[in-house]
CSV table of C-alpha atoms in Angstrom, one decimal:
chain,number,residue,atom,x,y,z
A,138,UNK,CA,0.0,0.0,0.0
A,139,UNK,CA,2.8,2.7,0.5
A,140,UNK,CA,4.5,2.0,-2.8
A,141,UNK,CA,1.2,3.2,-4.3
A,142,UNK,CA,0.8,6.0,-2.4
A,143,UNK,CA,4.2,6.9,-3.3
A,144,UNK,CA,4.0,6.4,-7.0
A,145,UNK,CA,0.9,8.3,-6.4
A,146,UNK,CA,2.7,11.2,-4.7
A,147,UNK,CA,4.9,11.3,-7.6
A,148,UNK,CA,2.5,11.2,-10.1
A,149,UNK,CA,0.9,14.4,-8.3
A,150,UNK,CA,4.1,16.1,-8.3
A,151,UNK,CA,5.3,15.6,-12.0
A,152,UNK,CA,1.5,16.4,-13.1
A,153,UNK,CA,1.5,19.9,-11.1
A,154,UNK,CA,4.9,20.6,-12.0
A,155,UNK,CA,4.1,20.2,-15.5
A,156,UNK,CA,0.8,22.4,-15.5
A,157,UNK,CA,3.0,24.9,-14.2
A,158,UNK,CA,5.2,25.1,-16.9
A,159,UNK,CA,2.5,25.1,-19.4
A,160,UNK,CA,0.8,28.3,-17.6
A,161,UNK,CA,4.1,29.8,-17.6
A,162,UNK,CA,4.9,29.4,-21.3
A,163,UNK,CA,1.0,30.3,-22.5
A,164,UNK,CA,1.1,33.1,-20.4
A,165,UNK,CA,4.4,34.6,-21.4
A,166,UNK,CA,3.4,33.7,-25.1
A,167,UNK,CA,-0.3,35.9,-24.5
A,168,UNK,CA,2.4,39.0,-23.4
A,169,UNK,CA,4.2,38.7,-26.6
A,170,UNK,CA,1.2,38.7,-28.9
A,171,UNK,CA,-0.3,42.0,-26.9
A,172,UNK,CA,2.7,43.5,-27.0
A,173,UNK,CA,3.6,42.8,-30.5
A,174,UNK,CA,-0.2,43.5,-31.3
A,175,UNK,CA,0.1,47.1,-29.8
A,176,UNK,CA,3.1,48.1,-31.3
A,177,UNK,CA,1.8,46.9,-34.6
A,178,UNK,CA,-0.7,50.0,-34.5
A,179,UNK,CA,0.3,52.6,-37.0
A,180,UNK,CA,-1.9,55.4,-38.0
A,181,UNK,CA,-2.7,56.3,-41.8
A,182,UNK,CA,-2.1,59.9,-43.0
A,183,UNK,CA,-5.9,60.3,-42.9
A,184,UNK,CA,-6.0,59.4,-39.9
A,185,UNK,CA,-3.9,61.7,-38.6
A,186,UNK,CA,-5.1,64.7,-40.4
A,187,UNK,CA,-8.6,63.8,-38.7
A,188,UNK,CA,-6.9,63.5,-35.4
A,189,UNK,CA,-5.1,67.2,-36.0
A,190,UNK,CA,-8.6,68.6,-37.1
A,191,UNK,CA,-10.2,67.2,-33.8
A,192,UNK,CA,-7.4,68.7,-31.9
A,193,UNK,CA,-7.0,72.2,-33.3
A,194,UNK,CA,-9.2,74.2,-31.0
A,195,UNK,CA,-6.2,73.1,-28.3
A,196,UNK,CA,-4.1,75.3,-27.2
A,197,UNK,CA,-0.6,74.5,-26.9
A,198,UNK,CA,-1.0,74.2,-23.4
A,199,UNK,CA,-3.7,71.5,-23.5
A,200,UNK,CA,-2.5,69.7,-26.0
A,201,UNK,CA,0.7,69.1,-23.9
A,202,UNK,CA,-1.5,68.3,-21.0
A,203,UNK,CA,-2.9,65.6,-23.6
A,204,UNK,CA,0.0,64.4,-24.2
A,205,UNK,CA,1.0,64.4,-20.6
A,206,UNK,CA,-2.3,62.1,-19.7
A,207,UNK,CA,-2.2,60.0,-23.0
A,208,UNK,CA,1.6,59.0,-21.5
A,209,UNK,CA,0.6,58.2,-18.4
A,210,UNK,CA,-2.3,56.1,-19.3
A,211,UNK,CA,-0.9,54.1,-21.9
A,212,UNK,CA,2.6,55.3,-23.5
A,213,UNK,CA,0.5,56.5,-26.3
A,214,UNK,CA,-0.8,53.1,-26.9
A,215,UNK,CA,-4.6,53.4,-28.9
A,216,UNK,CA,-4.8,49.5,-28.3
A,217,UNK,CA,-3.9,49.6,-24.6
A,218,UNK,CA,-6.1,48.0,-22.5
A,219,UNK,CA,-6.5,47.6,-18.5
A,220,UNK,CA,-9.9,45.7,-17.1
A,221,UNK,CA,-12.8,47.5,-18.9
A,222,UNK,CA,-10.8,50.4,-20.3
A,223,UNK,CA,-9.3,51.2,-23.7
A,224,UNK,CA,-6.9,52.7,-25.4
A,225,UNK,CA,-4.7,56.0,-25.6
A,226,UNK,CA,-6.9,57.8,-22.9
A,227,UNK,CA,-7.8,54.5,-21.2
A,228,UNK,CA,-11.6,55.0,-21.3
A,229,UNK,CA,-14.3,53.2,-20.3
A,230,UNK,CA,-15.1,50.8,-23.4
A,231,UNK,CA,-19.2,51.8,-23.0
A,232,UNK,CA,-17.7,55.2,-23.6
A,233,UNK,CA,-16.4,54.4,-27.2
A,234,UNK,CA,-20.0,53.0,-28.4
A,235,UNK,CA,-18.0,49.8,-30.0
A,236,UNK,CA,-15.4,52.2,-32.2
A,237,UNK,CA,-12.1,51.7,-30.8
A,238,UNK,CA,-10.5,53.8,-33.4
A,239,UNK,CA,-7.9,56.5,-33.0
A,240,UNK,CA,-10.2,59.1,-34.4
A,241,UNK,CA,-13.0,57.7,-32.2
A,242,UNK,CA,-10.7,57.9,-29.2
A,243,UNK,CA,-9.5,61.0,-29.9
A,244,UNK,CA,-12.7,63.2,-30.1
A,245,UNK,CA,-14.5,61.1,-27.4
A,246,UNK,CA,-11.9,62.0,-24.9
A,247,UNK,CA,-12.3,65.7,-25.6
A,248,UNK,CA,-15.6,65.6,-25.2
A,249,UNK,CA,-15.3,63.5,-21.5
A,250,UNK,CA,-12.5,65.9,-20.0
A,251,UNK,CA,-14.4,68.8,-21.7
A,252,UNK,CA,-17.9,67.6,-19.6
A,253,UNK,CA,-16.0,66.2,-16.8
A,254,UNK,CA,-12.8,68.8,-16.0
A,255,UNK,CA,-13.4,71.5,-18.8
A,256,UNK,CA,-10.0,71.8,-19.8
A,257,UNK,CA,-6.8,69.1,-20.4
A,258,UNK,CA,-5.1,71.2,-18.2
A,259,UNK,CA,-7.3,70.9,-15.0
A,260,UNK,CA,-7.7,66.6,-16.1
A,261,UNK,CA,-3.9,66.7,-15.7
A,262,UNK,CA,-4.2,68.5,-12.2
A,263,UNK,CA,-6.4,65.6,-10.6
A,264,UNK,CA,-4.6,63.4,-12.4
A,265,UNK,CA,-1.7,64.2,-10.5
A,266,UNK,CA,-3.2,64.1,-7.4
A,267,UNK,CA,-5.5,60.9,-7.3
A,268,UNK,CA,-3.6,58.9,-10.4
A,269,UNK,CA,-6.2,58.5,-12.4
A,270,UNK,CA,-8.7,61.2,-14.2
């Protein structure tokens, strides 16, 4: 009877040991892909020229303060993503209707520090302070 618990025992160990190198390798291979996935993201020439459109009423001042935030949240990242936020600005995904674009992105995070802090400048401000705008 002990031999078997002891083959047993062994068999337990190699299995878990096993799993754990399988988790490890999946889960360092689902890093890669994300990582190679975001820096894959390159913007078309129309795209940008709508992103400049959507951000000429900025100041200079606000767009650093963009900038600044964008940074912070996501290293400039449009495909970043953290729980059940998205992208450059990391907003909420209900925010962004379903169109993760960097156009979309762009003008729907005006429009949320706009109705929520007025200016970039002030979302910087409590972003500073609390980490998080």
């Amino acid at each position: 009877m002990s031999k078997l618990k002891l083959k047993l025992a062994a068999f337990l160990l190699l299995f878990s040991f096993s799993f754990g190198m399988a988790t490890d390798v999946t889960a360092s291979l689902g890093t890669q892909a994300t990582v190679t996935a975001q820096a894959a993201t390159k913007l078309t020439a129309k795209q940008k020229k709508q992103i400049a459109a959507i951000n000429a009423s900025l100041s200079k001042k606000q767009k650093a303060a963009k900038k600044w935030i964008a940074y912070h949240e996501s290293r400039y990242s449009y495909t970043a993503r953290n729980g059940n936020c998205y992208g450059r600005y990391q907003l909420l995904k209900s925010y962004l209707h379903g169109n993760y674009s960097a156009v979309n992105q762009e003008k729907t995070a005006n429009k949320y520090v706009a109705g929520r802090y007025g200016t970039w400048t002030k979302a910087k401000k409590f972003w500073q302070s609390h980490h998080w705008y």
